[in-house]
Coordinates of C-alpha atoms in Angstrom, one line a residue:
V1 CA 0.0 -0.2 0.0
A2 CA 2.8 2.6 0.9
D3 CA 4.3 1.4 -2.6
A4 CA 1.1 2.4 -4.6
Y5 CA 0.6 5.3 -2.3
F6 CA 3.9 7.1 -3.3
N7 CA 3.8 5.8 -7.0
V8 CA 0.7 7.9 -7.1
L9 CA 2.2 11.1 -5.3
Q10 CA 5.5 10.5 -7.4
S11 CA 3.3 10.3 -10.7
V12 CA 1.7 14.0 -9.6
R13 CA 4.9 15.2 -8.8
V14 CA 6.0 14.5 -12.5
L15 CA 2.8 15.9 -13.6
E16 CA 2.9 19.0 -11.8
S17 CA 7.0 19.1 -13.2
A18 CA 5.7 19.1 -16.8
Q19 CA 3.1 21.1 -16.4
A20 CA 5.1 24.3 -14.9
E21 CA 7.9 23.6 -17.6
L22 CA 5.4 23.6 -19.9
E23 CA 4.1 27.0 -18.9
G24 CA 7.6 28.5 -19.2
L25 CA 8.1 27.3 -22.7
D26 CA 4.8 28.3 -23.7
E27 CA 6.1 32.3 -22.8
R28 CA 9.2 31.6 -24.2
L29 CA 7.9 30.3 -27.5
K30 CA 5.6 33.5 -27.5
E31 CA 8.8 35.7 -26.6
A32 CA 10.8 34.1 -29.2
E33 CA 8.1 34.7 -32.1
A34 CA 8.2 38.0 -31.0
L35 CA 11.7 38.5 -31.3
R36 CA 11.9 36.7 -35.0
S37 CA 9.2 39.0 -36.0
R38 CA 11.3 41.8 -35.4
S39 CA 14.3 39.5 -37.2
L40 CA 16.3 39.3 -33.6
L41 CA 16.3 35.6 -33.5
A42 CA 17.2 33.3 -35.6
I43 CA 14.8 30.6 -37.2
T44 CA 16.5 27.9 -35.7
E45 CA 16.6 29.2 -32.3
L46 CA 12.5 29.2 -32.5
Y47 CA 12.3 25.7 -34.1
E48 CA 13.9 24.6 -31.3
V49 CA 11.5 26.3 -28.6
Q50 CA 8.7 25.0 -30.9
A51 CA 10.2 21.5 -31.0
R52 CA 11.1 21.4 -27.5
R53 CA 7.7 22.7 -26.3
D54 CA 6.0 19.7 -28.1
M55 CA 7.9 17.4 -26.5
V56 CA 7.4 18.7 -23.1
A57 CA 3.8 19.0 -24.5
A58 CA 3.6 14.7 -24.9
D59 CA 5.6 14.4 -21.5
V60 CA 2.3 15.9 -20.2
I61 CA 0.3 13.9 -21.9
G62 CA 2.3 10.6 -20.7
A63 CA 2.6 12.0 -17.5
E64 CA -1.4 12.4 -17.1
G65 CA -1.6 8.7 -18.1
D66 CA 0.7 7.5 -15.3
K67 CA -1.0 9.0 -13.2
L68 CA -4.3 7.4 -14.1
V69 CA -2.4 4.5 -13.9
A70 CA -0.9 4.7 -10.4
E71 CA -4.2 5.9 -9.4
E72 CA -6.1 2.8 -10.4
G73 CA -3.2 0.7 -8.5
L74 CA -4.0 1.8 -5.4
T75 CA -7.6 2.1 -5.9
Q76 CA -7.4 -1.8 -6.3
L77 CA -5.5 -2.0 -2.7
I78 CA -7.7 0.1 -1.0
G79 CA -10.9 -0.2 -2.6
V80 CA -11.8 3.4 -2.3
R81 CA -11.7 5.4 -6.1
D82 CA -12.2 9.2 -4.1
F83 CA -9.1 9.9 -2.1
T84 CA -7.1 13.0 -1.5
L85 CA -3.6 12.6 -1.2
F86 CA -0.9 14.4 1.3
S87 CA 1.9 15.1 -0.5
A88 CA 5.5 13.9 1.4
S89 CA 7.7 17.2 1.8
S90 CA 10.3 15.3 3.7
T91 CA 11.0 12.0 5.1
N92 CA 13.4 13.0 7.3
L93 CA 11.5 12.1 10.9
L94 CA 11.6 8.4 9.8
L95 CA 14.1 7.4 11.7
P96 CA 15.4 3.8 12.1
S97 CA 14.7 2.2 15.5
A98 CA 18.2 0.9 15.1
S99 CA 21.1 3.1 15.8
T100 CA 23.8 0.7 14.3
L101 CA 23.9 -2.1 12.1
E102 CA 24.5 -4.4 14.7
E103 CA 21.8 -3.4 17.0
A104 CA 19.5 -3.7 13.7
L105 CA 20.9 -7.3 13.0
S106 CA 20.5 -8.3 16.5
R107 CA 16.7 -7.0 16.6
S108 CA 16.0 -8.4 13.4
F109 CA 16.7 -12.2 14.5
E110 CA 15.1 -11.6 17.6
R111 CA 11.8 -9.8 16.2
N112 CA 11.6 -11.0 12.6
P113 CA 8.1 -13.0 12.4
Q114 CA 9.6 -15.2 9.5
L115 CA 12.5 -16.2 11.6
K116 CA 10.3 -17.0 14.8
A117 CA 8.2 -19.1 12.3
A118 CA 11.2 -21.0 11.0
R119 CA 12.6 -21.5 14.8
H120 CA 9.0 -23.2 16.0
A121 CA 9.4 -25.1 13.1
V122 CA 12.4 -26.7 13.9
D123 CA 11.5 -27.2 17.6
A124 CA 8.1 -29.0 15.9
A125 CA 10.1 -31.2 14.3
K126 CA 12.6 -31.9 16.9
Y127 CA 9.4 -32.6 19.7
D128 CA 8.2 -35.0 16.6
V129 CA 11.4 -37.0 16.7
E130 CA 11.1 -37.5 20.6
R131 CA 7.6 -38.7 20.3
E132 CA 8.8 -41.1 17.3
K133 CA 11.7 -42.7 19.5
G134 CA 9.1 -42.9 22.5
T135 CA 6.5 -45.2 20.5
R136 CA 9.4 -48.0 20.5
W137 CA 10.0 -48.2 23.9
P138 CA 7.7 -50.2 26.5
E139 CA 4.2 -48.8 27.5
V140 CA 3.4 -48.6 31.2
S141 CA 0.0 -48.0 32.4
L142 CA -0.8 -47.5 36.0
L143 CA -4.7 -47.2 36.5
L144 CA -6.0 -46.2 40.2
N145 CA -9.6 -47.2 41.1
S146 CA -11.7 -46.2 44.0
Q147 CA -15.7 -46.8 45.0
Y148 CA -17.5 -46.0 48.1
S149 CA -20.8 -48.4 48.2
D150 CA -23.8 -48.6 50.4
V151 CA -26.2 -50.6 48.2
G152 CA -26.8 -54.2 48.5
F153 CA -28.6 -56.6 46.9
D154 CA -32.3 -55.7 45.4
N155 CA -31.4 -51.9 46.3
L156 CA -31.3 -52.7 49.5
T157 CA -29.0 -50.8 52.3
S158 CA -26.3 -52.2 53.2
P159 CA -23.2 -51.4 55.5
P160 CA -21.0 -49.2 53.7
R161 CA -17.5 -50.6 51.9
N162 CA -14.7 -48.9 49.9
T163 CA -13.2 -50.7 47.3
D164 CA -9.7 -49.9 46.2
S165 CA -7.5 -51.2 43.1
V166 CA -4.4 -51.1 41.8
Q167 CA -3.6 -52.2 38.1
I168 CA -0.5 -52.3 36.1
S169 CA 0.0 -52.8 32.5
V170 CA 3.3 -53.4 30.5
K171 CA 2.9 -53.3 26.6
V172 CA 6.3 -54.2 24.9
P173 CA 6.7 -54.1 21.2
I174 CA 7.8 -57.3 20.0
L175 CA 7.8 -57.0 15.8
E176 CA 6.6 -53.8 13.9
G177 CA 8.7 -55.1 10.6
G178 CA 10.7 -51.5 10.3
A179 CA 7.7 -48.9 10.7
G180 CA 9.0 -48.0 13.8
M181 CA 12.6 -46.9 12.6
A182 CA 11.5 -45.7 9.3
R183 CA 9.0 -43.5 11.3
V184 CA 11.9 -42.3 13.6
R185 CA 14.2 -41.6 10.3
K186 CA 11.7 -39.8 8.7
S187 CA 11.1 -37.2 11.8
W188 CA 14.9 -36.8 12.0
A189 CA 14.9 -36.1 8.1
T190 CA 12.6 -33.5 8.4
Y191 CA 14.3 -32.2 11.8
Y192 CA 17.2 -31.4 9.8
T193 CA 15.5 -29.8 6.6
R194 CA 13.8 -27.5 9.2
K195 CA 17.3 -26.9 10.6
T196 CA 18.6 -26.3 7.2
E197 CA 15.1 -23.5 6.4
L198 CA 16.1 -22.0 9.5
D199 CA 19.9 -21.2 8.7
G200 CA 18.7 -20.2 5.1
V201 CA 15.8 -17.8 6.7
T202 CA 18.8 -16.6 8.8
R203 CA 21.1 -16.1 6.3
E204 CA 18.4 -14.1 4.0
I205 CA 17.8 -11.8 6.9
E206 CA 20.9 -10.8 7.9
A207 CA 21.5 -10.2 4.1
G208 CA 18.1 -8.3 3.8
V209 CA 19.1 -6.3 6.9
R210 CA 22.4 -5.3 5.5
A211 CA 21.4 -4.5 2.3
A212 CA 18.1 -2.2 3.7
W213 CA 20.7 -0.6 6.0
A214 CA 23.0 0.4 3.3
E215 CA 20.1 1.3 1.1
L216 CA 18.8 3.8 3.8
Q217 CA 22.2 5.3 4.0
T218 CA 22.2 5.8 0.0
A219 CA 18.8 7.5 0.6
N220 CA 19.6 9.8 2.7
L221 CA 22.6 11.0 0.4
K222 CA 20.7 11.0 -2.2
L223 CA 18.2 13.3 -0.7
R224 CA 20.4 15.7 0.1
A225 CA 22.0 15.7 -3.3
A226 CA 18.5 16.2 -4.6
R227 CA 17.9 19.1 -2.8
Q228 CA 20.9 20.7 -3.4
A229 CA 20.5 20.0 -7.2
V230 CA 17.1 21.7 -6.5
K231 CA 18.8 24.8 -5.4
S232 CA 21.3 24.9 -8.1
S233 CA 18.9 24.1 -11.1
K234 CA 16.5 27.5 -9.5
I235 CA 20.0 29.7 -9.3
N236 CA 20.9 28.5 -13.0
L237 CA 17.7 29.1 -14.1
E238 CA 17.4 32.8 -12.8
A239 CA 21.0 33.5 -14.0
T240 CA 20.2 32.0 -17.5
K241 CA 17.2 34.3 -18.0
Q242 CA 18.9 37.6 -17.0
S243 CA 21.9 36.5 -19.0
V244 CA 19.4 36.2 -22.0
A245 CA 17.7 39.2 -21.3
S246 CA 21.3 40.9 -21.4
G247 CA 21.7 39.7 -24.4
I248 CA 24.8 37.5 -23.2
G249 CA 23.4 34.4 -23.5
R250 CA 21.4 32.1 -26.6
F251 CA 17.8 32.3 -26.1
T252 CA 17.8 28.7 -26.4
D253 CA 19.8 28.6 -23.1
I254 CA 16.8 29.0 -20.8
L255 CA 15.3 25.4 -22.7
Y256 CA 17.9 23.7 -21.0
A257 CA 17.5 25.7 -17.6
L258 CA 14.0 24.8 -17.5
A259 CA 14.4 21.3 -18.2
N260 CA 17.2 21.2 -15.4
D261 CA 14.8 22.6 -13.2
T262 CA 12.2 20.3 -14.1
R263 CA 14.2 17.0 -14.0
A264 CA 16.0 18.3 -10.3
A265 CA 12.4 18.5 -8.7
R266 CA 11.6 14.9 -10.0
D267 CA 14.8 13.7 -8.7
E268 CA 14.0 15.3 -5.4
S269 CA 10.6 13.7 -5.2
Y270 CA 11.7 10.5 -5.8
A271 CA 14.3 10.9 -3.7
I272 CA 11.8 11.9 -0.4
H273 CA 9.6 8.8 -1.5
N274 CA 13.1 6.4 -1.9
R275 CA 14.1 7.2 1.5
A276 CA 10.4 6.6 3.0
M277 CA 10.4 2.9 1.4
S278 CA 14.2 2.2 2.2
W279 CA 12.9 2.8 5.8
L280 CA 9.8 1.0 5.5
K281 CA 12.0 -2.2 4.3
L282 CA 14.3 -1.8 7.3
E283 CA 11.6 -1.8 9.9
I284 CA 10.3 -4.5 8.3
Y285 CA 13.3 -6.3 8.8
L286 CA 13.2 -5.3 12.3
G287 CA 10.1 -6.9 13.4
G288 CA 8.2 -3.6 13.2
S289 CA 4.2 -3.5 13.4
P290 CA 2.4 -2.9 10.2
V291 CA -0.1 -0.8 12.3
F292 CA 2.8 1.1 14.0
L293 CA 4.6 1.7 10.8
A294 CA 1.7 2.9 9.0
E295 CA 0.5 5.5 12.1
K296 CA 4.5 6.6 12.0
L297 CA 4.8 7.2 8.6
S298 CA 1.0 8.5 8.0
G299 CA 2.2 11.2 11.1
V300 CA 5.3 12.2 8.8
I301 CA 3.4 13.0 5.9
H302 CA 0.7 14.9 7.5
S303 CA 3.4 16.9 10.2
G304 CA 4.0 19.6 7.1
K305 CA 0.4 20.1 6.6

């Protein structure tokens, strides 16, 4: 659900960035046509602006389609078609519950439900081995019986009396035709299979935790770099506009500056959502409750509103 939610947010962000770039290109196209009418702009530059504007217009149409597909995917999961989503401006408040990788590994080995299930399967297989081994030993039964009665012949009252009895029975298996030994061997085989599965799950969880930890650290760096890129792209866009207005730069330089600004905004959105999913993946490995994780994730998203 979180993945589908962020897919919708991402598609909305891509659409908004493309629409913003298209609006900027419409203004640049009007300026280019005005300059061309006065022979102050080369025809090739006007064509470049027109081509870029048409290309971004096609991107807007594609982004609208991606948004509809993403919304439909979320609808299939939650069963609601009319919903309002809140954009995540930042996910830096989503801190991992473990402070170090070693602590994360320790907590995952202790709390991960998949690992717990594998351990219980090993214990159950071990008990099954002991049960099958026990069937080959003699069976001893002890029966104690105590009875009090004051009723005699023909339901007449008689002196009260107590009757006590002790019985001991011993059953010794003499011949089973190898069936008992076969059951014991089968139980041992099941035990070793469950033990191997436990080792495999342990290695898989360790690898998953290490990968999720590294992915979260990488996501932090990417988010930081993406935010810096957004700042740089906006400064570059303003500088390019001033450069063109003063006659130093080429008119088409604005096209590249707008494209860089759109790409930077899109990359920042990807970085924000990727960090949230990286955090969620790590917390699931650590055995976090889905209800608790959903509430925390929702609280961070709504904190900026």
